[in-house]
Amino acid sequence: MYREMAFISYYFHWGSKEVMELDHMSRRKWCNEISQINQSLNPSKKEKEKSILEMKASR
């Protein structure tokens, strides 16, 4: 959840309150949309970069 929150906050400049008010499915949809926008703006990186949803949490 924190990774999704950080991702959305970084790209939309939303505070933690706004992001926390989203349900889990909405956060995942926004992360997916942001990732798709990034891929379309940087087509040469498409194969190199993973979507935030594809990344595994490092512990």
JSON list of C-alpha atoms in Angstrom, two decimals:
[
{"chain": "A", "resi": 1, "resn": "MET", "atom": "CA", "xyz": [0.00, 0.00, 0.00]},
{"chain": "A", "resi": 2, "resn": "TYR", "atom": "CA", "xyz": [2.81, 2.44, 0.83]},
{"chain": "A", "resi": 3, "resn": "ARG", "atom": "CA", "xyz": [4.43, 1.90, -2.55]},
{"chain": "A", "resi": 4, "resn": "GLU", "atom": "CA", "xyz": [1.14, 2.69, -4.31]},
{"chain": "A", "resi": 5, "resn": "MET", "atom": "CA", "xyz": [0.61, 5.73, -2.11]},
{"chain": "A", "resi": 6, "resn": "ALA", "atom": "CA", "xyz": [4.10, 7.05, -2.78]},
{"chain": "A", "resi": 7, "resn": "PHE", "atom": "CA", "xyz": [3.70, 6.48, -6.52]},
{"chain": "A", "resi": 8, "resn": "ILE", "atom": "CA", "xyz": [0.39, 8.36, -6.73]},
{"chain": "A", "resi": 9, "resn": "SER", "atom": "CA", "xyz": [1.58, 11.14, -4.41]},
{"chain": "A", "resi": 10, "resn": "TYR", "atom": "CA", "xyz": [4.73, 11.63, -6.47]},
{"chain": "A", "resi": 11, "resn": "TYR", "atom": "CA", "xyz": [2.97, 11.94, -9.82]},
{"chain": "A", "resi": 12, "resn": "PHE", "atom": "CA", "xyz": [-0.21, 13.74, -8.75]},
{"chain": "A", "resi": 13, "resn": "HIS", "atom": "CA", "xyz": [1.29, 15.75, -5.88]},
{"chain": "A", "resi": 14, "resn": "TRP", "atom": "CA", "xyz": [-1.51, 14.55, -3.61]},
{"chain": "A", "resi": 15, "resn": "GLY", "atom": "CA", "xyz": [-1.11, 14.41, 0.14]},
{"chain": "A", "resi": 16, "resn": "SER", "atom": "CA", "xyz": [-1.43, 11.24, 2.16]},
{"chain": "A", "resi": 17, "resn": "LYS", "atom": "CA", "xyz": [-4.98, 12.15, 3.22]},
{"chain": "A", "resi": 18, "resn": "GLU", "atom": "CA", "xyz": [-6.23, 12.25, -0.37]},
{"chain": "A", "resi": 19, "resn": "VAL", "atom": "CA", "xyz": [-4.50, 9.01, -1.30]},
{"chain": "A", "resi": 20, "resn": "MET", "atom": "CA", "xyz": [-5.68, 7.22, 1.87]},
{"chain": "A", "resi": 21, "resn": "GLU", "atom": "CA", "xyz": [-9.26, 8.15, 1.05]},
{"chain": "A", "resi": 22, "resn": "LEU", "atom": "CA", "xyz": [-9.05, 6.01, -2.11]},
{"chain": "A", "resi": 23, "resn": "ASP", "atom": "CA", "xyz": [-10.02, 2.37, -1.80]},
{"chain": "A", "resi": 24, "resn": "HIS", "atom": "CA", "xyz": [-7.45, -0.25, -2.76]},
{"chain": "A", "resi": 25, "resn": "MET", "atom": "CA", "xyz": [-8.93, -0.89, -6.23]},
{"chain": "A", "resi": 26, "resn": "SER", "atom": "CA", "xyz": [-8.93, 2.84, -7.05]},
{"chain": "A", "resi": 27, "resn": "ARG", "atom": "CA", "xyz": [-5.29, 3.19, -5.98]},
{"chain": "A", "resi": 28, "resn": "ARG", "atom": "CA", "xyz": [-4.31, 0.27, -8.20]},
{"chain": "A", "resi": 29, "resn": "LYS", "atom": "CA", "xyz": [-6.26, 1.74, -11.14]},
{"chain": "A", "resi": 30, "resn": "TRP", "atom": "CA", "xyz": [-4.51, 5.11, -10.72]},
{"chain": "A", "resi": 31, "resn": "CYS", "atom": "CA", "xyz": [-1.11, 3.38, -10.51]},
{"chain": "A", "resi": 32, "resn": "ASN", "atom": "CA", "xyz": [-1.89, 1.50, -13.70]},
{"chain": "A", "resi": 33, "resn": "GLU", "atom": "CA", "xyz": [-2.99, 4.67, -15.51]},
{"chain": "A", "resi": 34, "resn": "ILE", "atom": "CA", "xyz": [0.14, 6.56, -14.41]},
{"chain": "A", "resi": 35, "resn": "SER", "atom": "CA", "xyz": [2.34, 3.66, -15.56]},
{"chain": "A", "resi": 36, "resn": "GLN", "atom": "CA", "xyz": [0.63, 3.57, -18.96]},
{"chain": "A", "resi": 37, "resn": "ILE", "atom": "CA", "xyz": [1.09, 7.31, -19.40]},
{"chain": "A", "resi": 38, "resn": "ASN", "atom": "CA", "xyz": [4.78, 6.98, -18.51]},
{"chain": "A", "resi": 39, "resn": "GLN", "atom": "CA", "xyz": [5.19, 4.15, -21.02]},
{"chain": "A", "resi": 40, "resn": "SER", "atom": "CA", "xyz": [3.49, 6.10, -23.79]},
{"chain": "A", "resi": 41, "resn": "LEU", "atom": "CA", "xyz": [5.67, 9.16, -23.11]},
{"chain": "A", "resi": 42, "resn": "ASN", "atom": "CA", "xyz": [8.84, 7.05, -23.03]},
{"chain": "A", "resi": 43, "resn": "PRO", "atom": "CA", "xyz": [8.32, 4.28, -25.62]},
{"chain": "A", "resi": 44, "resn": "SER", "atom": "CA", "xyz": [12.04, 3.44, -25.73]},
{"chain": "A", "resi": 45, "resn": "LYS", "atom": "CA", "xyz": [11.89, 2.45, -22.05]},
{"chain": "A", "resi": 46, "resn": "LYS", "atom": "CA", "xyz": [8.80, 0.27, -22.46]},
{"chain": "A", "resi": 47, "resn": "GLU", "atom": "CA", "xyz": [10.70, -3.02, -22.29]},
{"chain": "A", "resi": 48, "resn": "LYS", "atom": "CA", "xyz": [13.09, -1.92, -19.54]},
{"chain": "A", "resi": 49, "resn": "GLU", "atom": "CA", "xyz": [10.71, -0.45, -16.97]},
{"chain": "A", "resi": 50, "resn": "LYS", "atom": "CA", "xyz": [8.07, -2.32, -15.05]},
{"chain": "A", "resi": 51, "resn": "SER", "atom": "CA", "xyz": [4.76, -0.95, -13.94]},
{"chain": "A", "resi": 52, "resn": "ILE", "atom": "CA", "xyz": [4.59, -0.09, -10.26]},
{"chain": "A", "resi": 53, "resn": "LEU", "atom": "CA", "xyz": [2.11, -2.97, -9.97]},
{"chain": "A", "resi": 54, "resn": "GLU", "atom": "CA", "xyz": [4.65, -5.44, -11.34]},
{"chain": "A", "resi": 55, "resn": "MET", "atom": "CA", "xyz": [7.34, -4.52, -8.83]},
{"chain": "A", "resi": 56, "resn": "LYS", "atom": "CA", "xyz": [7.75, -6.70, -5.78]},
{"chain": "A", "resi": 57, "resn": "ALA", "atom": "CA", "xyz": [8.16, -5.06, -2.42]},
{"chain": "A", "resi": 58, "resn": "SER", "atom": "CA", "xyz": [11.72, -5.30, -1.19]},
{"chain": "A", "resi": 59, "resn": "ARG", "atom": "CA", "xyz": [12.12, -6.21, 2.44]}
]
